[in-house]
XYZ file of C-alpha atoms in Angstrom:
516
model
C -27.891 -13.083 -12.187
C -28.360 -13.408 -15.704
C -26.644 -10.294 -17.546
C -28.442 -7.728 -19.169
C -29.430 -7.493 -23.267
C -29.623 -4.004 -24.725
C -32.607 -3.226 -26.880
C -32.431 0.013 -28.679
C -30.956 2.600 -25.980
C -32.964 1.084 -23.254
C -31.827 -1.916 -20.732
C -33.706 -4.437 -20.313
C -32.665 -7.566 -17.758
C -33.506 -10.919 -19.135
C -34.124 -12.175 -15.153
C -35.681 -10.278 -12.447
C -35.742 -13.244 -9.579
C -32.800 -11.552 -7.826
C -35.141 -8.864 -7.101
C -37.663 -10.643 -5.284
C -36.500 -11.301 -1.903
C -37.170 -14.892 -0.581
C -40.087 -15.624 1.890
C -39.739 -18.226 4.905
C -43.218 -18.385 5.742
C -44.854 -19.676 3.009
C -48.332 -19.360 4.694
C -48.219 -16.110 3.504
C -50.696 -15.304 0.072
C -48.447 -14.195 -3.042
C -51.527 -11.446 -3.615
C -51.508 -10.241 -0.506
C -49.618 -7.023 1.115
C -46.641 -9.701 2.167
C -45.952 -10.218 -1.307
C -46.646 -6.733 -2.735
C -44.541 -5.467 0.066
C -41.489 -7.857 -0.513
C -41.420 -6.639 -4.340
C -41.631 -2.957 -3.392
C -38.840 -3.709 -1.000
C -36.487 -5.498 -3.382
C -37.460 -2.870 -6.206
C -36.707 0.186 -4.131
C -33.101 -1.673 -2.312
C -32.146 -2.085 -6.038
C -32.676 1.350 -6.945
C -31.054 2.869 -3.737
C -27.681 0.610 -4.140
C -27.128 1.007 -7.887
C -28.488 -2.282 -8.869
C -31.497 -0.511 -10.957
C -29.817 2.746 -12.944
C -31.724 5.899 -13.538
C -33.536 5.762 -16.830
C -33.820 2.039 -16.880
C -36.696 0.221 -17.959
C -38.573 -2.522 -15.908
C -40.427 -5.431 -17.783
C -44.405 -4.863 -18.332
C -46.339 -6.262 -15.337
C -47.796 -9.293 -16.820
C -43.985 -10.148 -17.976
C -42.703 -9.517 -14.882
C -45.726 -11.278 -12.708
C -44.917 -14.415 -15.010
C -41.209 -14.461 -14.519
C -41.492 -13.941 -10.457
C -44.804 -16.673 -10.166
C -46.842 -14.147 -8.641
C -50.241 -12.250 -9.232
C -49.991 -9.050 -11.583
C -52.246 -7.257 -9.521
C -49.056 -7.996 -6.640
C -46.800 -6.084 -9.360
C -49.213 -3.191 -10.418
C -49.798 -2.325 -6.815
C -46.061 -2.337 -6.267
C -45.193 -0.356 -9.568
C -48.358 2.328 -7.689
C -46.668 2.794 -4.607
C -42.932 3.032 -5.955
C -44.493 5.371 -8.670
C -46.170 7.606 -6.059
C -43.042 8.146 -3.679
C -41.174 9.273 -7.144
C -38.721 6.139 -7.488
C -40.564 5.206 -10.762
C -42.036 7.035 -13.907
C -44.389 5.635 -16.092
C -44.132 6.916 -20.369
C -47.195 6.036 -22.087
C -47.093 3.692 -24.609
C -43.739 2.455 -23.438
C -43.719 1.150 -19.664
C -42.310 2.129 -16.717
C -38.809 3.338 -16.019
C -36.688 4.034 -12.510
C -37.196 7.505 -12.170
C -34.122 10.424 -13.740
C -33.982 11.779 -9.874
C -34.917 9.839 -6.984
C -36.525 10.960 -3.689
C -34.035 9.397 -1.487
C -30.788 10.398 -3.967
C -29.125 11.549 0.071
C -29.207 8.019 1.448
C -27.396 7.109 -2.202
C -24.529 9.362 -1.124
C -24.698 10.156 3.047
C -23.451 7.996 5.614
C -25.414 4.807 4.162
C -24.851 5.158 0.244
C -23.229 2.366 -1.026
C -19.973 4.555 -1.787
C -20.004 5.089 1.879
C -20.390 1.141 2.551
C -18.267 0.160 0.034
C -15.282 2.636 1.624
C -16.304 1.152 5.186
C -15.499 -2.125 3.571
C -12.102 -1.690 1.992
C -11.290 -0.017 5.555
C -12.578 -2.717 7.678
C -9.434 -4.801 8.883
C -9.643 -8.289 6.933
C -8.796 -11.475 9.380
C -6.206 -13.873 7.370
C -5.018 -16.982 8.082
C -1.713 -17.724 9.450
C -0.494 -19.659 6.489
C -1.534 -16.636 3.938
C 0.267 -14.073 6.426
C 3.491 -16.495 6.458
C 2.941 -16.846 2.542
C 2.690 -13.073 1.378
C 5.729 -12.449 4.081
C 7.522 -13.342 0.428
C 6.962 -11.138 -1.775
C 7.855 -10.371 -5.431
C 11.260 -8.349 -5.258
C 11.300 -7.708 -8.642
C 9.366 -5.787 -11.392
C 6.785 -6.812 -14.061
C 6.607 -5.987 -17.961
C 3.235 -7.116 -19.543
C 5.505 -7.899 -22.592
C 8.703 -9.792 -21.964
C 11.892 -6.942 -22.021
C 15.187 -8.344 -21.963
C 17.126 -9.466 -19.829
C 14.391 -11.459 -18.085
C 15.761 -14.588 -16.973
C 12.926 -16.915 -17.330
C 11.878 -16.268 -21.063
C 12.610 -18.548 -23.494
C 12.735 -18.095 -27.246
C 9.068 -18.238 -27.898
C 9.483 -17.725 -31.840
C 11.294 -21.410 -31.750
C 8.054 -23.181 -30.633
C 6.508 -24.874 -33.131
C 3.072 -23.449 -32.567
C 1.514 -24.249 -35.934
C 2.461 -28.366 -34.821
C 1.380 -27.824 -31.009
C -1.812 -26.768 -32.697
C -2.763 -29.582 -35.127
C -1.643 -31.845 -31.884
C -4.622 -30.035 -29.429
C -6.813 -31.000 -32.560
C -6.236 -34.335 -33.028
C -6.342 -34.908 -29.604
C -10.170 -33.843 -29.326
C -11.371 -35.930 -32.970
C -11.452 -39.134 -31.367
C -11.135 -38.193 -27.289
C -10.199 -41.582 -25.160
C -11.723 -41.802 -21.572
C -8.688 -40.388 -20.233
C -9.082 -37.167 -21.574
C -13.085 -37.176 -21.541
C -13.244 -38.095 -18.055
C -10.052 -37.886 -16.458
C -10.076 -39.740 -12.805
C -6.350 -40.281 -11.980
C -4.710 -37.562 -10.017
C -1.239 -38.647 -11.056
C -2.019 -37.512 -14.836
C -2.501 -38.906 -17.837
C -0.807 -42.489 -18.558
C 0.669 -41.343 -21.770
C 2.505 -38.142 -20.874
C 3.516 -40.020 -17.690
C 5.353 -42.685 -19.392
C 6.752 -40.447 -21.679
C 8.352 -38.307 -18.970
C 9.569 -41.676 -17.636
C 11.479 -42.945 -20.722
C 13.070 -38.961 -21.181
C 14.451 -38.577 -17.475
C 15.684 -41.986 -17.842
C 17.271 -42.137 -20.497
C 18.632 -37.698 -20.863
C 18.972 -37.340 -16.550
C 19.930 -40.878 -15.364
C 16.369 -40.821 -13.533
C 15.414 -44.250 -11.863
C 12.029 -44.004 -12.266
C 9.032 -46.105 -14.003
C 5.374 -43.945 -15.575
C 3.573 -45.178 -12.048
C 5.958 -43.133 -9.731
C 5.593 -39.684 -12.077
C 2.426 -37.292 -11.076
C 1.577 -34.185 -13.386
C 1.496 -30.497 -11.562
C 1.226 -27.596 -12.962
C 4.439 -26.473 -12.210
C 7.372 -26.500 -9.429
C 5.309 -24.178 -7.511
C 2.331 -26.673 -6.865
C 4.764 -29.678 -6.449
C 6.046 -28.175 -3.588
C 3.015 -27.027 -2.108
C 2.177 -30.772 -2.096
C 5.260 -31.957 -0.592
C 5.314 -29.796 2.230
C 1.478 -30.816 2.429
C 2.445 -34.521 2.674
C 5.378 -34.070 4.502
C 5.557 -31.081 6.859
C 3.984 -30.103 10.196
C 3.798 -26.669 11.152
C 7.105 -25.561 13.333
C 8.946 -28.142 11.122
C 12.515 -26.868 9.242
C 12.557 -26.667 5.517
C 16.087 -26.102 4.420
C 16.381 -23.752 0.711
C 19.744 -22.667 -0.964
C 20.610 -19.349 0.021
C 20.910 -17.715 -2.779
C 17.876 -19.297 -4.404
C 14.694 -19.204 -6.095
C 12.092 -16.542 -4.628
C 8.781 -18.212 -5.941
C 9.522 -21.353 -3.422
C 9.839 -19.713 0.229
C 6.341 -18.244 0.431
C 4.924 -21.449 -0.797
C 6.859 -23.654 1.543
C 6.410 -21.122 4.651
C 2.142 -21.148 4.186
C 2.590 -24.867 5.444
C 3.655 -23.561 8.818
C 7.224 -24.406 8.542
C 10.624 -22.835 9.042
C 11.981 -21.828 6.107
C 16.223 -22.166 6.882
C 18.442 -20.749 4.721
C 21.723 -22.815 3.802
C 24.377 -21.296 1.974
C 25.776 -22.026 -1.602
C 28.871 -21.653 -2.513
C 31.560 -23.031 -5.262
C 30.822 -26.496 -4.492
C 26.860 -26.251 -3.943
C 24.834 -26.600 -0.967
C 27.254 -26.520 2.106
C 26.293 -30.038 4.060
C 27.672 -29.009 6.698
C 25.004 -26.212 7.239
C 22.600 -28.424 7.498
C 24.072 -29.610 10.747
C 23.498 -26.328 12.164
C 20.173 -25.993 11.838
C 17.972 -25.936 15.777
C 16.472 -29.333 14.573
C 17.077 -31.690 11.668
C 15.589 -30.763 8.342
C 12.263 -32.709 7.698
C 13.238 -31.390 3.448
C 15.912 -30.035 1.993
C 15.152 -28.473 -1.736
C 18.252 -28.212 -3.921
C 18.832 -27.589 -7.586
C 21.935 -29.377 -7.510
C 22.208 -28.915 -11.531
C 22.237 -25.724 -11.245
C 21.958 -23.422 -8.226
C 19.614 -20.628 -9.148
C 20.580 -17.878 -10.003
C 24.207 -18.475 -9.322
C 24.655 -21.681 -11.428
C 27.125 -23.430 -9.458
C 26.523 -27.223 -9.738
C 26.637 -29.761 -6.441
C 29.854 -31.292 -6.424
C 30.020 -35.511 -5.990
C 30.956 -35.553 -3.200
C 28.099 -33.226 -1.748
C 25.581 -35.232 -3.822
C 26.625 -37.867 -1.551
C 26.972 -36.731 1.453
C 23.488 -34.912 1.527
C 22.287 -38.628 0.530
C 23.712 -39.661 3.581
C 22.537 -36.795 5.818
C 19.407 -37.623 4.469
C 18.880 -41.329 5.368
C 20.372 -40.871 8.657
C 17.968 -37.860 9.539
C 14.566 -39.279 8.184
C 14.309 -36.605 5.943
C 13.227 -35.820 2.126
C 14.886 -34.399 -0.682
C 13.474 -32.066 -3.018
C 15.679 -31.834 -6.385
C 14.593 -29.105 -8.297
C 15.891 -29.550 -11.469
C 16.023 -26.504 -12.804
C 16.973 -25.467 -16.440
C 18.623 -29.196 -16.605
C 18.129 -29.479 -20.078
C 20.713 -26.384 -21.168
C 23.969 -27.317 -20.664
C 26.794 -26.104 -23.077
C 29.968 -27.013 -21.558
C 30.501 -30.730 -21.341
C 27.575 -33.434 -21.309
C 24.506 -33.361 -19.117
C 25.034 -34.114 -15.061
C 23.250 -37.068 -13.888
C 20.811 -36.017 -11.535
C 20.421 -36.676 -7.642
C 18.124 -39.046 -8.247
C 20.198 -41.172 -10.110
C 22.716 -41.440 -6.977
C 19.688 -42.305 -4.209
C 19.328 -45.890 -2.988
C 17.035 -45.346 -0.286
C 14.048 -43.742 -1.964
C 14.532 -40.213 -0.218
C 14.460 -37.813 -3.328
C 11.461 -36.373 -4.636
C 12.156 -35.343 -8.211
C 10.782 -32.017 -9.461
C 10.720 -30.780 -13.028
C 8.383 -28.359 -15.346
C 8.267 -27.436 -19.277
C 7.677 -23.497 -18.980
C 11.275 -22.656 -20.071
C 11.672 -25.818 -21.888
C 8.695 -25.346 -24.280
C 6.525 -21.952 -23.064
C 5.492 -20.649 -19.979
C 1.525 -20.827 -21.192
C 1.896 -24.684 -20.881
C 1.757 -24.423 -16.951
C 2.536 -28.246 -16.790
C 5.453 -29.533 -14.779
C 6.255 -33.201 -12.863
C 7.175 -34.967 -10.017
C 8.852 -38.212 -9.746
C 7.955 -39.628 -6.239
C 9.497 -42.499 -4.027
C 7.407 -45.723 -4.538
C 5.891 -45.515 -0.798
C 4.988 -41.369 -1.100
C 2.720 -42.257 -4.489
C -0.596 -43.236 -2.350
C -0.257 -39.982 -0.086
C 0.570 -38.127 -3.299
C -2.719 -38.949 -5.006
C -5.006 -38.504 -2.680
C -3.436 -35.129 -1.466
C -3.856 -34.232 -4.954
C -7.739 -35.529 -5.275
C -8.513 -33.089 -2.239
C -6.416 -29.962 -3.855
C -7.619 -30.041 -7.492
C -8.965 -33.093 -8.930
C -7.282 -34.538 -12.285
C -4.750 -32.014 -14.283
C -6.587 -30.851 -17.015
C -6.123 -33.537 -20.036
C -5.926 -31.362 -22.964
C -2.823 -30.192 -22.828
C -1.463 -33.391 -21.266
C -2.558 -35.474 -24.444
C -1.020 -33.003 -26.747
C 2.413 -33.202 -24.792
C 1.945 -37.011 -24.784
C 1.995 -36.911 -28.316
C 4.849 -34.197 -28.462
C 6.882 -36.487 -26.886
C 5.859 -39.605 -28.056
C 6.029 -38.399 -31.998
C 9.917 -37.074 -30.909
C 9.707 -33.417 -31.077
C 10.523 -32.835 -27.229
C 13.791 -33.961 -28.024
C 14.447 -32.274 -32.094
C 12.956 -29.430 -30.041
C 15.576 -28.772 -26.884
C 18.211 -30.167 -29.228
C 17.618 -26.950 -31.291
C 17.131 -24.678 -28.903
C 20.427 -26.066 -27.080
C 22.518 -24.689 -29.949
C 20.287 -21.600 -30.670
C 20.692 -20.516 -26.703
C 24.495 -21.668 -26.953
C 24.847 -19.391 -29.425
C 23.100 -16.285 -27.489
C 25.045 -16.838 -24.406
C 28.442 -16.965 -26.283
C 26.986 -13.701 -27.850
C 26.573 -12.095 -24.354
C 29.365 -13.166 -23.099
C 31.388 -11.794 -26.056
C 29.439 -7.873 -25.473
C 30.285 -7.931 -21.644
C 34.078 -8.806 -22.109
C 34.217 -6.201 -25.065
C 31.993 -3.305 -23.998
C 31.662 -3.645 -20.586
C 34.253 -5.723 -18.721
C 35.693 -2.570 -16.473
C 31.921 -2.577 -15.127
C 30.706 -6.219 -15.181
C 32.403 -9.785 -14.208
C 30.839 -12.853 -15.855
C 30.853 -15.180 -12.956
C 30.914 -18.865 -13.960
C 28.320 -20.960 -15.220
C 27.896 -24.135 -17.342
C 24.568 -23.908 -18.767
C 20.868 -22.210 -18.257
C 18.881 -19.079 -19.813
C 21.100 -16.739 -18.060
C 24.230 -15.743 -16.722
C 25.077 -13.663 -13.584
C 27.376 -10.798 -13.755
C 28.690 -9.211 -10.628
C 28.835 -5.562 -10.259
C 32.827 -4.068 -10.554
C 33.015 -1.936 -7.291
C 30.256 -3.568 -5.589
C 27.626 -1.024 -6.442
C 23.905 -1.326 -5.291
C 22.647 -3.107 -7.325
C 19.125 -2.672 -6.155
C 19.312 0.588 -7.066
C 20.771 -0.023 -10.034
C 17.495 -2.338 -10.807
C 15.812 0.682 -10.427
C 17.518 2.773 -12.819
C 17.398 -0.267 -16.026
C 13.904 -0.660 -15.089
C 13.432 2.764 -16.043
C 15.317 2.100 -19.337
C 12.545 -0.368 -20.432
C 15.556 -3.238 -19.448
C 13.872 -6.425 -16.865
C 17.643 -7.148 -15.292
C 17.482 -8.932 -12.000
C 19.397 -7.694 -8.859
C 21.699 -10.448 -7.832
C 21.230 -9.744 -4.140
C 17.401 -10.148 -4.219
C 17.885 -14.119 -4.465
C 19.511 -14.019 -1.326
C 17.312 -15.181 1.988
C 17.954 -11.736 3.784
C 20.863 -9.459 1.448
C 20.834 -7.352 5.076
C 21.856 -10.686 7.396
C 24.662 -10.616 8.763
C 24.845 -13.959 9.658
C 24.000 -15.471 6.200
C 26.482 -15.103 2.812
C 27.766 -12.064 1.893
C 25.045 -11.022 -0.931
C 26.948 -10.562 -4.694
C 25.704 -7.318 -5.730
C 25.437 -8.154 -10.023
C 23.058 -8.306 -12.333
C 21.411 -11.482 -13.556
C 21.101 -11.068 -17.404
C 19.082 -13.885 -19.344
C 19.721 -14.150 -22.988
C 17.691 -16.710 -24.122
C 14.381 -15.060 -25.111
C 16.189 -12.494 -27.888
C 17.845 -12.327 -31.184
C 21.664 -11.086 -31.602
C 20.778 -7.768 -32.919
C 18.277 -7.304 -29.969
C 20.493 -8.556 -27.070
C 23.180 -5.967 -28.551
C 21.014 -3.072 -28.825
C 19.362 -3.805 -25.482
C 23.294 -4.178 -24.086
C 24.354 -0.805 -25.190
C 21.501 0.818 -23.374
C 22.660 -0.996 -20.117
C 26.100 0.107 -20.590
C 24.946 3.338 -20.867
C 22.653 3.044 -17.836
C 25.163 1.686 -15.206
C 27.897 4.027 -16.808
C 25.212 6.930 -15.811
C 24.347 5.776 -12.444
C 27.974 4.932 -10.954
């Protein structure tokens, strides 16, 4: 329906076909009573559900006769009758109008008033599928600010984007379009960005990977969804760190799958769990970089031991390589990838804490064989990425500001953490632990005394602070078969200036001091 223009203080609707119900048997004469009757019908529904408001003006006759393809004798001697049984007025000189009080205002608000309908709606139990009910099993543990409040883990330093260059890229990118980015017809991505992506993990992560084996997503999120599409039958086990990232079990379980919980500890993902499991793994994701939240890295001699597991199971590997490009202490860690000679890792990355969330772009590098499954997968769930933003990453990267860019914000973040670090052991070290951690946009801090720290979520979140209970990463924190839950805080730094982080720490401080 087109949407209403105002004129003066009366409404008056551009199109009125909506209200002119359609007529199977077209035998029937448009000046006849069939006709007259169907608009007096769809007139007088409209006016009983809400469509038509009190007061509002309908178009003249001959307008409305012209705009519907019928007589205007059919809409005069509609206009009569509704006009007679008090559902319209007429004004001289200025048309007619849905009448100030209708006749039948008690079927507006009795048992079959819309209000009424509407209510028996909401009420009315909704069927879902089983792969939304295994989805929304997972749900968000943790709270939401509208405006980023520290210490949220995942926000970068937004004010170190260089918008005012991201900008004049999106521009150029549109002055002299390519067919790529006018019509876009390869799932993967654009060619550009893909090679791009190629020479970086190559040559920063130890990635073995050429531009055809990379496919643009639009973040981790959606490159799992199409792995487990690809790759998973329902009743199949998917095996996730335990801790780990919440956002991935809902999307993994909507496949139908078994989502098995392997614990992390010192070293990593324990291999040996995944021995345990009722049936081998068909995937295993890891983030063996970085465990999140934890930020314990996958020893060597895990890496290649899961590699083995791997090829002697006929399963996949999902590396999630999470936060890869912050590392302070020592040089960057090869990634899985790197290690694999029998094509079973599927390499997952995304830019929304590199560059800014908004971007919404991420990446997965694929096994030669997987690439044909991959795109067409990807043809049936959304088309082609949108190109826009892919061309003006293309260039980003191309033009070397990726790398100027996390080279800067290495040091900046270096700097933050060292700063957070330096409050808790200072201010707060009979109350917090920093537990150990080489790199990332946060650090995790467990809880002296082993207080809730679900409750003590509660009481920062009520301070205006976005800290993370360290528990809530964990599969079930009330299993008693699975690791013993830390109970800490999971503080990110990265998003906030010195003075901030300081001012926001002293309120903490305060807060836990309160609550224990």
């Amino acid at each position: 329906m087109t949407e209403p223009i105002f004129t003066g203080v009366a409404m008056v609707r551009s199109d009125y076909s909506w209200i002119y119900p359609s007529q199977s048997d077209n035998s029937a004469d448009d000046g006849g009573t069939t006709a007259y009757r169907r608009l007096y019908h769809g007139i007088r529904s409209a006016i009983l559900d809400g469509r038509l408001h009190p007061g509002e003006r309908l178009p003249a006759s001959r307008d409305l006769a012209k705009s519907l393809g019928i007589s205007r004798n059919t809409v005069v001697t509609s206009f009569d009758l509704l006009t007679s049984e008090g559902y319209l007025e007429t004004r001289v000189g200025a048309g007619s109008f849905v009448a100030s009080t209708l006749p039948d205002r008690d079927m507006q608000t009795g048992d079959h008033g819309p209000d009424k309908k509407s209510q028996a709606a909401n009420d009315r139990p909704i069927r879902l599928s089983q792969s939304a009910t295994r989805m929304l099993t997972y749900q968000r543990r943790f709270p939401r600010f509208r405006i980023a409040r520290p210490f949220n883990p995942a926000t970068p330093d937004l004010d170190g984007f260089p918008f005012d260059l991201w900008a004049r890229l999106l521009r150029r990118s549109w002055r002299a379009p390519d067919i790529d980015l006018t019509i876009p017809d390869d799932p993967l991505g654009l060619p550009l960005l893909r090679s791009e992506i190629a020479k970086w993990l190559r040559q920063s992560r130890g990635v073995n990977c050429n531009a055809d084996q990379v496919m643009i997503v639009s973040g981790a999120q959606q490159a799992l969804d199409l792995a487990a599409r690809a790759l998973v039958d329902p009743g199949d086990i998917i095996a996730t760190e335990d801790p780990g990232y919440e956002g991935i079990r809902g999307v993994l379980a909507a496949s139908g799958a078994v989502v098995q919980p392997i614990t992390v500890d010192e070293d990593g993902l324990d291999i040996e769990g995944l021995a345990q499991t009722p049936s081998p793994a068909r995937i295993v994701v890891t983030t063996p970089s970085r465990n999140y939240p934890l930020g314990t890295t996958l020893s060597l001699a895990r890496r290649l031991a899961l590699l083995q597991w791997a090829q002697d199971n006929d399963a996949w590997i999902v590396e999630d390589d999470y936060d890869s490009e912050y590392r302070y202490d020592g040089p960057p860690l090869s990634s899985l990838q790197g290690l694999d000679t029998d094509n079973r890792v599927i390499y997952v990355g995304t830019f929304s804490r590199v560059l800014f969330p908004g971007i919404r772009l991420g990446y997965l590098v694929l096994p030669p064989a997987l690439v044909p499954a991959f795109r067409g997968i990807r043809g049936f769930a959304d088309g082609v990425p949108a190109p826009t933003t892919q061309a003006a990453l293309g260039a980003f990267f191309a033009e070397g500001h990726f790398g100027s860019h996390v080279r800067k914000m290495r040091l900046r973040y270096g700097e933050r953490r060292s700063h957070l670090k330096n409050l808790i052991t200072a201010d707060a070290s009979d109350i917090l632990s920093v537990m150990p951690s080489d790199g990332g946009l946060h650090l995790c801090a467990r809880l002296i005394g082993d207080q809730d720290d679900i409750k003590m979520q509660e009481a920062l979140v009520k301070a205006d602070l976005d800290c993370r209970a360290l528990s809530s990463y964990f599969h079930d924190p009330r299993s008693k078969s699975g690791p013993e839950p830390v109970r800490g805080l999971v503080l990110g730094f990265a998003g906030w200036k010195k003075d901030v982080l300081s001012e926001s720490f002293s309120e903490l401080v305060r807060t836990i001091r309160r609550k224990s």
